[in-house]
Structure formats: structure tokens, C-alpha cells
Short mmCIF file of C-alpha atoms and ligand atoms in Angstrom, two decimals:
data_model
loop_
_atom_site.label_atom_id
_atom_site.label_comp_id
_atom_site.label_asym_id
_atom_site.label_seq_id
_atom_site.Cartn_x
_atom_site.Cartn_y
_atom_site.Cartn_z
CA UNK A 1 89.46 40.55 89.36
CA UNK A 2 92.89 41.93 88.60
CA UNK A 3 95.98 40.22 89.95
CA UNK A 4 97.17 41.68 93.23
CA UNK A 5 100.94 42.11 92.91
CA UNK A 6 102.92 43.99 95.53
CA UNK A 7 104.62 47.22 94.45
CA UNK A 8 108.00 45.71 95.43
CA UNK A 9 107.56 42.96 92.83
CA UNK A 10 106.29 45.44 90.25
CA UNK A 11 109.42 47.53 90.84
CA UNK A 12 111.66 44.66 89.70
CA UNK A 13 112.66 43.95 86.12
CA UNK A 14 113.58 40.48 84.90
CA UNK A 15 117.31 39.70 85.02
CA UNK A 16 118.87 40.11 81.58
CA UNK A 17 121.38 37.30 81.08
CA UNK A 18 124.31 37.38 78.68
CA UNK A 19 123.02 36.68 75.18
CA UNK A 20 123.14 32.94 74.41
CA UNK A 21 125.35 31.83 71.51
CA UNK A 22 122.62 30.06 69.50
CA UNK A 23 120.28 33.04 69.81
CA UNK A 24 122.84 35.25 68.07
CA UNK A 25 123.53 32.57 65.48
CA UNK A 26 119.81 32.36 64.71
CA UNK A 27 119.38 36.12 64.55
CA UNK A 28 122.35 37.00 62.38
CA UNK A 29 123.05 33.74 60.57
CA UNK A 30 126.61 33.75 61.93
CA UNK A 31 128.62 30.55 62.06
CA UNK A 32 131.24 31.63 64.59
CA UNK A 33 130.12 33.34 67.75
CA UNK A 34 132.46 34.30 70.59
CA UNK A 35 130.77 34.73 73.95
CA UNK A 36 132.64 36.96 76.35
CA UNK A 37 129.56 38.02 78.28
CA UNK A 38 129.06 35.87 81.36
CA UNK A 39 132.52 35.26 82.86
CA UNK A 40 132.47 31.58 81.98
CA UNK A 41 135.68 29.55 81.71
CA UNK A 42 136.77 29.66 78.04
CA UNK A 43 138.55 26.30 78.44
CA UNK A 44 135.30 24.57 79.29
CA UNK A 45 134.65 22.10 82.12
CA UNK A 46 137.34 20.03 83.79
CA UNK A 47 137.85 16.79 81.81
CA UNK A 48 137.51 14.94 85.12
CA UNK A 49 134.05 16.48 85.61
CA UNK A 50 132.99 15.32 82.14
CA UNK A 51 134.20 11.80 82.90
CA UNK A 52 132.26 11.75 86.19
CA UNK A 53 129.09 12.81 84.37
CA UNK A 54 129.15 9.96 81.91
CA UNK A 55 129.03 7.50 84.81
CA UNK A 56 126.15 9.29 86.53
CA UNK A 57 123.47 9.23 83.84
CA UNK A 58 122.08 5.79 84.62
CA UNK A 59 120.85 7.06 87.99
CA UNK A 60 118.82 9.96 86.61
CA UNK A 61 115.53 8.33 87.62
CA UNK A 62 116.52 8.73 91.29
CA UNK A 63 116.34 11.89 93.35
CA UNK A 64 119.73 13.36 94.19
CA UNK A 65 121.30 12.92 97.62
CA UNK A 66 119.55 15.84 99.31
CA UNK A 67 122.32 16.04 101.90
CA UNK A 68 125.03 15.89 99.18
CA UNK A 69 127.18 13.84 101.54
CA UNK A 70 130.28 13.40 99.37
CA UNK A 71 130.52 16.90 97.97
CA UNK A 72 129.89 18.59 101.30
CA UNK A 73 132.50 16.37 102.94
CA UNK A 74 135.04 17.18 100.21
CA UNK A 75 134.39 20.90 100.59
CA UNK A 76 134.65 20.62 104.38
CA UNK A 77 138.04 18.89 104.01
CA UNK A 78 139.19 21.52 101.55
CA UNK A 79 138.31 24.44 103.82
CA UNK A 80 139.12 22.75 107.15
CA UNK A 81 135.58 23.06 108.50
CA UNK A 82 132.90 20.47 109.29
CA UNK A 83 130.27 19.44 106.77
CA UNK A 84 127.65 21.10 109.02
CA UNK A 85 129.26 24.35 107.90
CA UNK A 86 128.62 23.76 104.19
CA UNK A 87 125.45 24.40 102.19
CA UNK A 88 125.02 23.80 98.48
CA UNK A 89 122.91 25.87 96.15
CA UNK A 90 121.48 25.68 92.65
CA UNK A 91 124.25 28.09 91.77
CA UNK A 92 125.35 30.51 94.46
CA UNK A 93 122.50 32.67 93.10
CA UNK A 94 120.08 30.42 94.94
CA UNK A 95 121.99 30.90 98.19
CA UNK A 96 121.53 34.66 97.85
CA UNK A 97 117.78 34.05 97.69
CA UNK A 98 117.89 31.71 100.69
CA UNK A 99 119.80 34.32 102.69
CA UNK A 100 117.14 36.92 101.96
CA UNK A 101 114.26 34.54 102.81
CA UNK A 102 115.93 33.30 105.98
CA UNK A 103 117.17 36.53 107.49
CA UNK A 104 114.96 39.36 106.20
CA UNK A 105 111.47 40.30 107.27
CA UNK A 106 109.60 43.11 105.46
CA UNK A 107 111.34 46.43 106.01
CA UNK A 108 114.65 44.93 107.14
CA UNK A 109 117.67 46.52 105.53
CA UNK A 110 120.41 44.94 103.44
CA UNK A 111 123.49 47.00 102.61
CA UNK A 112 125.11 46.65 99.18
CA UNK A 113 127.19 48.65 96.72
CA UNK A 114 125.49 50.70 93.99
CA UNK A 115 127.46 49.04 91.24
CA UNK A 116 127.57 45.35 92.03
CA UNK A 117 125.92 41.98 91.35
CA UNK A 118 122.28 42.81 90.55
CA UNK A 119 120.86 39.69 92.20
CA UNK A 120 121.33 41.14 95.72
CA UNK A 121 118.84 43.91 95.11
CA UNK A 122 116.42 41.57 93.39
CA UNK A 123 116.37 38.99 96.20
CA UNK A 124 116.13 41.58 98.96
CA UNK A 125 113.28 43.41 97.23
CA UNK A 126 111.42 40.16 96.48
CA UNK A 127 111.05 39.48 100.22
CA UNK A 128 110.12 43.13 100.86
CA UNK A 129 113.47 43.97 102.42
CA UNK A 130 115.02 47.36 101.82
CA UNK A 131 118.21 47.56 99.74
CA UNK A 132 120.49 50.25 101.18
CA UNK A 133 122.79 51.19 98.35
CA UNK A 134 126.23 52.68 99.05
CA UNK A 135 128.19 54.22 96.15
CA UNK A 136 131.53 52.72 95.10
CA UNK A 137 134.59 54.95 95.43
CA UNK A 138 137.16 54.51 92.64
CA UNK A 139 135.05 51.60 91.39
CA UNK A 140 135.71 49.88 94.74
CA UNK A 141 133.47 49.03 97.72
CA UNK A 142 133.59 51.87 100.26
CA UNK A 143 133.57 49.80 103.43
CA UNK A 144 133.70 52.78 105.77
CA UNK A 145 130.52 54.22 104.29
CA UNK A 146 128.94 50.77 104.29
CA UNK A 147 129.72 50.41 108.01
CA UNK A 148 128.20 53.84 108.64
CA UNK A 149 125.05 52.78 106.79
CA UNK A 150 124.31 50.10 109.41
CA UNK A 151 121.15 50.81 111.44
CA UNK A 152 119.17 48.74 113.96
CA UNK A 153 117.15 47.42 110.97
CA UNK A 154 120.24 46.12 109.11
CA UNK A 155 120.34 42.32 108.80
CA UNK A 156 122.60 41.62 105.80
CA UNK A 157 125.65 43.29 104.28
CA UNK A 158 126.73 42.10 100.83
CA UNK A 159 130.39 42.33 99.91
CA UNK A 160 131.16 41.17 96.38
CA UNK A 161 134.90 40.56 96.31
CA UNK A 162 136.20 40.72 93.58
CA UNK A 163 133.32 42.91 92.59
CA UNK A 164 131.22 42.13 89.54
CA UNK A 165 131.16 44.08 87.19
CA UNK A 166 134.19 46.20 88.15
CA UNK A 167 136.71 43.43 89.03
CA UNK A 168 138.08 45.45 91.96
CA UNK A 169 138.83 44.02 95.40
CA UNK A 170 138.83 45.33 98.94
CA UNK A 171 141.91 44.61 101.04
CA UNK A 172 142.27 42.43 104.13
CA UNK A 173 142.94 45.56 106.17
CA UNK A 174 139.75 47.29 104.99
CA UNK A 175 137.69 44.18 105.71
CA UNK A 176 139.26 43.88 109.17
CA UNK A 177 138.17 47.41 109.99
CA UNK A 178 134.68 46.68 108.70
CA UNK A 179 134.39 43.50 110.75
CA UNK A 180 135.49 45.39 113.86
CA UNK A 181 132.47 47.67 113.40
CA UNK A 182 129.78 45.21 112.36
CA UNK A 183 127.32 44.40 115.17
CA UNK A 184 126.42 40.80 116.03
CA UNK A 185 122.96 41.02 114.47
CA UNK A 186 124.29 41.71 110.97
CA UNK A 187 125.32 38.82 108.71
CA UNK A 188 128.17 39.71 106.33
CA UNK A 189 127.90 37.92 102.97
CA UNK A 190 131.24 37.52 101.24
CA UNK A 191 130.38 36.73 97.62
CA UNK A 192 133.63 35.33 96.24
CA UNK A 193 132.56 33.91 92.88
CA UNK A 194 135.96 34.85 91.39
CA UNK A 195 138.10 33.84 94.38
CA UNK A 196 140.18 31.29 92.44
CA UNK A 197 141.36 33.95 89.98
CA UNK A 198 142.62 36.41 92.58
CA UNK A 199 146.39 37.01 92.69
CA UNK A 200 146.57 40.09 94.89
CA UNK A 201 148.56 39.49 98.13
CA UNK A 202 146.25 41.78 100.14
CA UNK A 203 143.09 39.82 99.34
CA UNK A 204 141.27 39.08 102.62
CA UNK A 205 140.83 35.62 104.12
CA UNK A 206 137.06 35.75 104.58
CA UNK A 207 136.99 32.12 105.71
CA UNK A 208 138.94 33.21 108.84
CA UNK A 209 135.90 35.16 110.07
CA UNK A 210 133.77 32.02 109.76
CA UNK A 211 136.43 30.11 111.74
CA UNK A 212 136.26 32.77 114.46
CA UNK A 213 132.52 32.15 114.72
CA UNK A 214 131.63 35.57 113.36
CA UNK A 215 128.29 36.06 111.62
CA UNK A 216 129.73 35.71 108.13
CA UNK A 217 129.11 33.47 105.14
CA UNK A 218 131.49 32.89 102.24
CA UNK A 219 129.83 32.09 98.90
CA UNK A 220 131.76 30.34 96.15
CA UNK A 221 130.67 28.77 92.88
CA UNK A 222 131.47 26.04 90.39
CA UNK A 223 130.20 28.31 87.59
CA UNK A 224 133.34 30.33 87.02
CA UNK A 225 136.84 28.82 87.15
CA UNK A 226 135.44 25.27 87.49
CA UNK A 227 133.59 25.70 84.21
CA UNK A 228 130.24 24.21 85.30
CA UNK A 229 127.86 27.19 84.91
CA UNK A 230 125.35 25.08 82.98
CA UNK A 231 124.92 22.60 85.82
CA UNK A 232 124.07 25.25 88.45
CA UNK A 233 126.02 24.54 91.60
CA UNK A 234 127.59 26.77 94.22
CA UNK A 235 128.21 26.61 97.95
CA UNK A 236 128.32 28.58 101.15
CA UNK A 237 130.62 28.17 104.16
CA UNK A 238 129.49 29.58 107.49
CA UNK A 239 128.87 28.75 111.14
CA UNK A 240 126.82 25.60 111.89
CA UNK A 241 124.09 27.86 113.30
CA UNK A 242 123.71 29.96 110.15
CA UNK A 243 123.85 26.91 107.87
CA UNK A 244 121.17 25.24 110.01
CA UNK A 245 118.83 28.20 109.56
CA UNK A 246 119.44 28.26 105.80
CA UNK A 247 118.74 24.52 105.61
CA UNK A 248 115.28 25.07 107.05
CA UNK A 249 114.39 27.15 103.98
CA UNK A 250 116.42 25.27 101.36
CA UNK A 251 114.47 23.13 98.86
CA UNK A 252 115.55 19.55 99.63
CA UNK A 253 116.88 18.57 96.19
CA UNK A 254 118.28 21.92 95.10
CA UNK A 255 121.67 20.53 94.04
CA UNK A 256 121.01 18.02 91.27
CA UNK A 257 122.80 14.69 91.03
CA UNK A 258 124.84 15.47 87.91
CA UNK A 259 125.99 18.75 89.39
CA UNK A 260 127.07 17.05 92.62
CA UNK A 261 129.13 14.45 90.76
CA UNK A 262 130.72 16.92 88.35
CA UNK A 263 131.53 19.42 91.10
CA UNK A 264 133.20 16.74 93.22
CA UNK A 265 135.42 15.73 90.30
CA UNK A 266 136.15 19.35 89.33
CA UNK A 267 137.14 20.18 92.90
CA UNK A 268 139.83 17.52 92.68
CA UNK A 269 141.15 18.70 89.32
CA UNK A 270 143.86 21.12 90.44
CA UNK A 271 145.55 20.92 87.04
CA UNK A 272 142.50 22.32 85.25
CA UNK A 273 142.20 25.15 87.77
CA UNK A 274 145.91 26.00 87.42
CA UNK A 275 145.67 26.00 83.63
CA UNK A 276 142.55 28.16 83.75
CA UNK A 277 144.31 30.68 85.99
CA UNK A 278 147.32 30.80 83.68
CA UNK A 279 145.18 31.28 80.55
CA UNK A 280 143.28 34.03 82.34
CA UNK A 281 146.41 35.82 83.49
CA UNK A 282 147.88 35.82 79.98
CA UNK A 283 144.54 36.90 78.51
CA UNK A 284 144.21 39.75 81.02
CA UNK A 285 147.58 41.06 79.89
CA UNK A 286 146.66 40.63 76.22
CA UNK A 287 143.28 42.38 76.44
CA UNK A 288 144.61 45.03 78.83
CA UNK A 289 147.46 45.95 76.49
CA UNK A 290 145.16 45.90 73.48
CA UNK A 291 142.76 48.33 75.16
CA UNK A 292 145.56 50.61 76.35
CA UNK A 293 146.89 50.74 72.77
CA UNK A 294 143.50 52.24 71.88
CA UNK A 295 143.81 54.82 74.64
CA UNK A 296 141.49 52.99 77.01
CA UNK A 297 142.59 52.09 80.54
CA UNK A 298 140.57 49.25 82.03
CA UNK A 299 139.81 49.24 85.75
CA UNK A 300 142.33 47.02 87.60
CA UNK A 301 140.69 43.59 87.87
CA UNK A 302 141.41 40.52 89.99
CA UNK A 303 138.76 38.43 88.24
CA UNK A 304 138.37 36.95 84.74
CA UNK A 305 136.90 40.04 83.10
CA UNK A 306 137.80 43.65 82.42
CA UNK A 307 135.52 46.64 82.88
CA UNK A 308 136.23 49.74 80.85
CA UNK A 309 134.90 53.02 79.59
CA UNK A 310 134.47 52.67 75.82
CA UNK A 311 134.16 56.49 75.60
CA UNK A 312 131.11 56.19 73.36
CA UNK A 313 127.58 54.86 73.70
CA UNK A 314 128.03 51.39 75.19
CA UNK A 315 124.84 50.08 73.61
CA UNK A 316 126.21 50.99 70.16
CA UNK A 317 129.52 49.27 70.94
CA UNK A 318 127.64 46.19 72.15
CA UNK A 319 125.48 46.07 68.99
CA UNK A 320 128.45 46.65 66.66
CA UNK A 321 130.38 43.82 68.35
CA UNK A 322 127.32 41.57 68.06
CA UNK A 323 127.31 42.07 64.31
CA UNK A 324 130.89 40.75 64.34
CA UNK A 325 129.73 37.71 66.30
CA UNK A 326 131.18 38.86 69.62
CA UNK A 327 128.99 39.02 72.71
CA UNK A 328 130.15 41.30 75.55
CA UNK A 329 128.15 42.93 78.32
CA UNK A 330 126.92 46.49 78.20
CA UNK A 331 126.42 47.52 81.81
CA UNK A 332 125.38 51.17 81.59
CA UNK A 333 126.30 54.37 79.77
CA UNK A 334 129.70 54.00 78.15
CA UNK A 335 130.82 51.07 80.32
CA UNK A 336 131.50 47.62 78.87
CA UNK A 337 132.49 44.39 80.60
CA UNK A 338 134.41 41.81 78.60
CA UNK A 339 135.22 38.30 79.83
CA UNK A 340 138.75 37.09 79.15
CA UNK A 341 138.67 34.35 76.51
CA UNK A 342 141.19 32.12 74.81
CA UNK A 343 143.97 34.00 72.97
CA UNK A 344 142.27 33.87 69.54
CA UNK A 345 138.97 35.03 71.05
CA UNK A 346 140.72 37.96 72.74
CA UNK A 347 142.39 38.85 69.44
CA UNK A 348 139.05 38.76 67.62
CA UNK A 349 137.47 41.00 70.27
CA UNK A 350 140.34 43.51 70.15
CA UNK A 351 140.30 43.64 66.36
CA UNK A 352 136.54 44.18 66.20
CA UNK A 353 136.63 46.78 68.96
CA UNK A 354 139.50 48.60 67.24
CA UNK A 355 137.42 48.84 64.06
CA UNK A 356 134.55 50.33 66.07
CA UNK A 357 136.84 52.88 67.75
CA UNK A 358 138.41 53.86 64.44
CA UNK A 359 135.01 54.02 62.73
CA UNK A 360 133.73 56.41 65.39
CA UNK A 361 136.62 58.84 65.05
C1 PLP B 1 128.66 34.47 88.58
C2 PLP B 1 128.43 35.04 89.92
C3 PLP B 1 127.81 34.32 90.93
C4 PLP B 1 127.42 32.90 90.85
O1 PLP B 1 126.64 32.44 90.01
P1 PLP B 1 126.05 30.97 90.08
O2 PLP B 1 126.22 30.51 88.68
O3 PLP B 1 124.65 31.14 90.50
O4 PLP B 1 126.86 30.18 91.06
C5 PLP B 1 127.66 34.88 92.18
N1 PLP B 1 128.08 36.10 92.41
C6 PLP B 1 128.69 36.83 91.48
C7 PLP B 1 129.20 38.16 91.84
C8 PLP B 1 128.87 36.33 90.21
O5 PLP B 1 129.46 37.09 89.28
#
């Protein structure tokens, strides 16, 4: 008998990750590959995290601390909440899945932007929820239209801020107006994976809504500025009630022991975070100027990547850059997303892209 697979699952396609470095090396026989595809920290992990890992290996035969006592306490101290308000995930990706499983029943609606992190749609669809997709305006979340899209079936509203892949933010004022219109039975998910890179003075304080006891959750990750994407660890901050519900669905050992140790050390390494921010800010200026010199204006970004219209087939640009050993992300049509790298990596990207632009003329 044939497998019975629900149409919702059939409608999904597997997530396409940024191309791994060794895959490209194997395929093209390249020695130097520059990966600017997945918004990872080009400086690597915090040295303190690496040191913490080398002490943790001897305990690998034991299960991790399922309650992640130390890391949750450290995060609670950092954000001035209690540890009952913190949940860890196998990356914040896993928390998105837990949110869908905990709060959606088949047919429930989840509001999201049309051009945002693709995992929201995947997780909502996988539990037979209904993604309600609201177009961006000027590459930015249109919170007024998102508020208008709320119906009695709405359970979740995803706000990716800064937004991936555009890099844009919504202001504190816009979020305030949204929160004034969101009913009590809708949970607002603030996905702030790039929070530590933001410099804009009008960036909202999403944590304040949690403090007020609103139905909100703030998701952060150790995969981006903390440089620990390979270990898979992220966290959510919310009300004790919401965290309690999520914990009922959470696999007990979802945050592994090495990740817990490394994240705790990375959280205390302010110097590495400050350096990473500074390198990113300089790189943003470098790549931004380089693109503008080619007549291309990137969308204003508060994250660690730039999104731009390459003005030619993006797939061709992606492939041509690959042949030069540079991995970027082709999102759709003529749009490309490039992660900010170290100065020499940015230079290599700009040079290769310039050759492509000139070759196409
Ligand atoms: C990278 C990213 C995440 C987090 O990824 P994890 O590695 O699973 O923590 C979450 N949301 C957005 C928008 C991202 O870009």
C-alpha cells in the first residue's frame, strides 16, 4: 500500500541551506572558499567558548542537564527575568517548531511576512496550520496590514526583526501600535536572531512586552554574533505561563551539553561581541560602498548581511561567484543576500562581483 502523506506535507520542499564549504571544494577543486551565505560570524567562536568546550569533552557519556540550570540562570540574570521565563532550543529554529506544535491546531492561522525567514511557513504547515502571508512594504514588515489580517482563528504572529533576508527593521513606534491592536489570544513571536548587531535608536524593546506580561516571546540565538551555529543553541524569553506550555512539548535533552557550556562562556565574552559588531559595521560600510560604486543600492540593513538587486539573473550571479570560490545566497529573481565577512573576504566578493557586472555589460 502506498504511503499516506498529508497534502500539507507534500506541499513543503526541503529547506535549502547555504552551500557548505567542503562541498564546493570537492565540486570545483578549489583550495580557498569564502562562505558569505549563512550570516555566520566571520571571526569564529568566542575564544572563551572554545576554552569551555575543551573542558567539557570528558563528560560526553552523560546526558546533558535537561533543565540547563546554569545557562538559563545566566540568561535570566542578563535579561532581568526569572529562569522560569527562559527556554533553550536546538537552535532557535527548534523553538519555532515548538511554538507551532504547542499553539496551533489544524486550521489555526499564523501571520507572517511574504519575504521572511522560511522556517515559519514550514513549521506552521507541518502541523496543518494556515500561514497567512502579508506582503512587505519597502522591504519592511507592514505591521498595520498584519494587524488587520488577525481573525478569530489567528494564534501566532511572526515578526522577524531585523528581517531575514532583507535586513530591515520595524520601529518601536510601529510595534507599539501593533501591540495595542493584538488580542490576548494571539502570541507575538519576536524573532531577533540579529539583535546584537542592531544600531538603530528606534529599534523596539521587545523584552518590555514580556515584562508587562503580554503574550509575546523573544527568540535569540547563539548562532549569529556568538559564532556557535555549529553547536545549535538558541533561546526564548517569555512569560512563565508560555514557557511552561512550551516545556511540555520540548524534547528533554534538546540543548546538548557542549552547546550549553560554550553558550554560557560566549555570553560572558563581551569583548568578542564588541569586536564582532565593530568588524561588521566596518564591513557593512565596505560592501555597501563597493556595491554603490557599481550602481547598486543595497536595502538598508541592521543585521550582518546586505540584500540587493543584482539587476541580472540572480542564479547566474550565484553560479558565477561559486566558480570564484565565493558562496552567497540567491533568494529569488535578481535578489542576492551576502553576509558581511572579514575585510579581505569582502574585497574578494566585491572584486568577483564587479567582474560579473562588467562581463554582463
Ligand atoms: C539564523 C536565524 C535564526 C536562528 O537560527 P538557529 O541557528 O536555529 O538559532 C532564527 N531566525 C532567523 C531569522 C535567522 O536568520
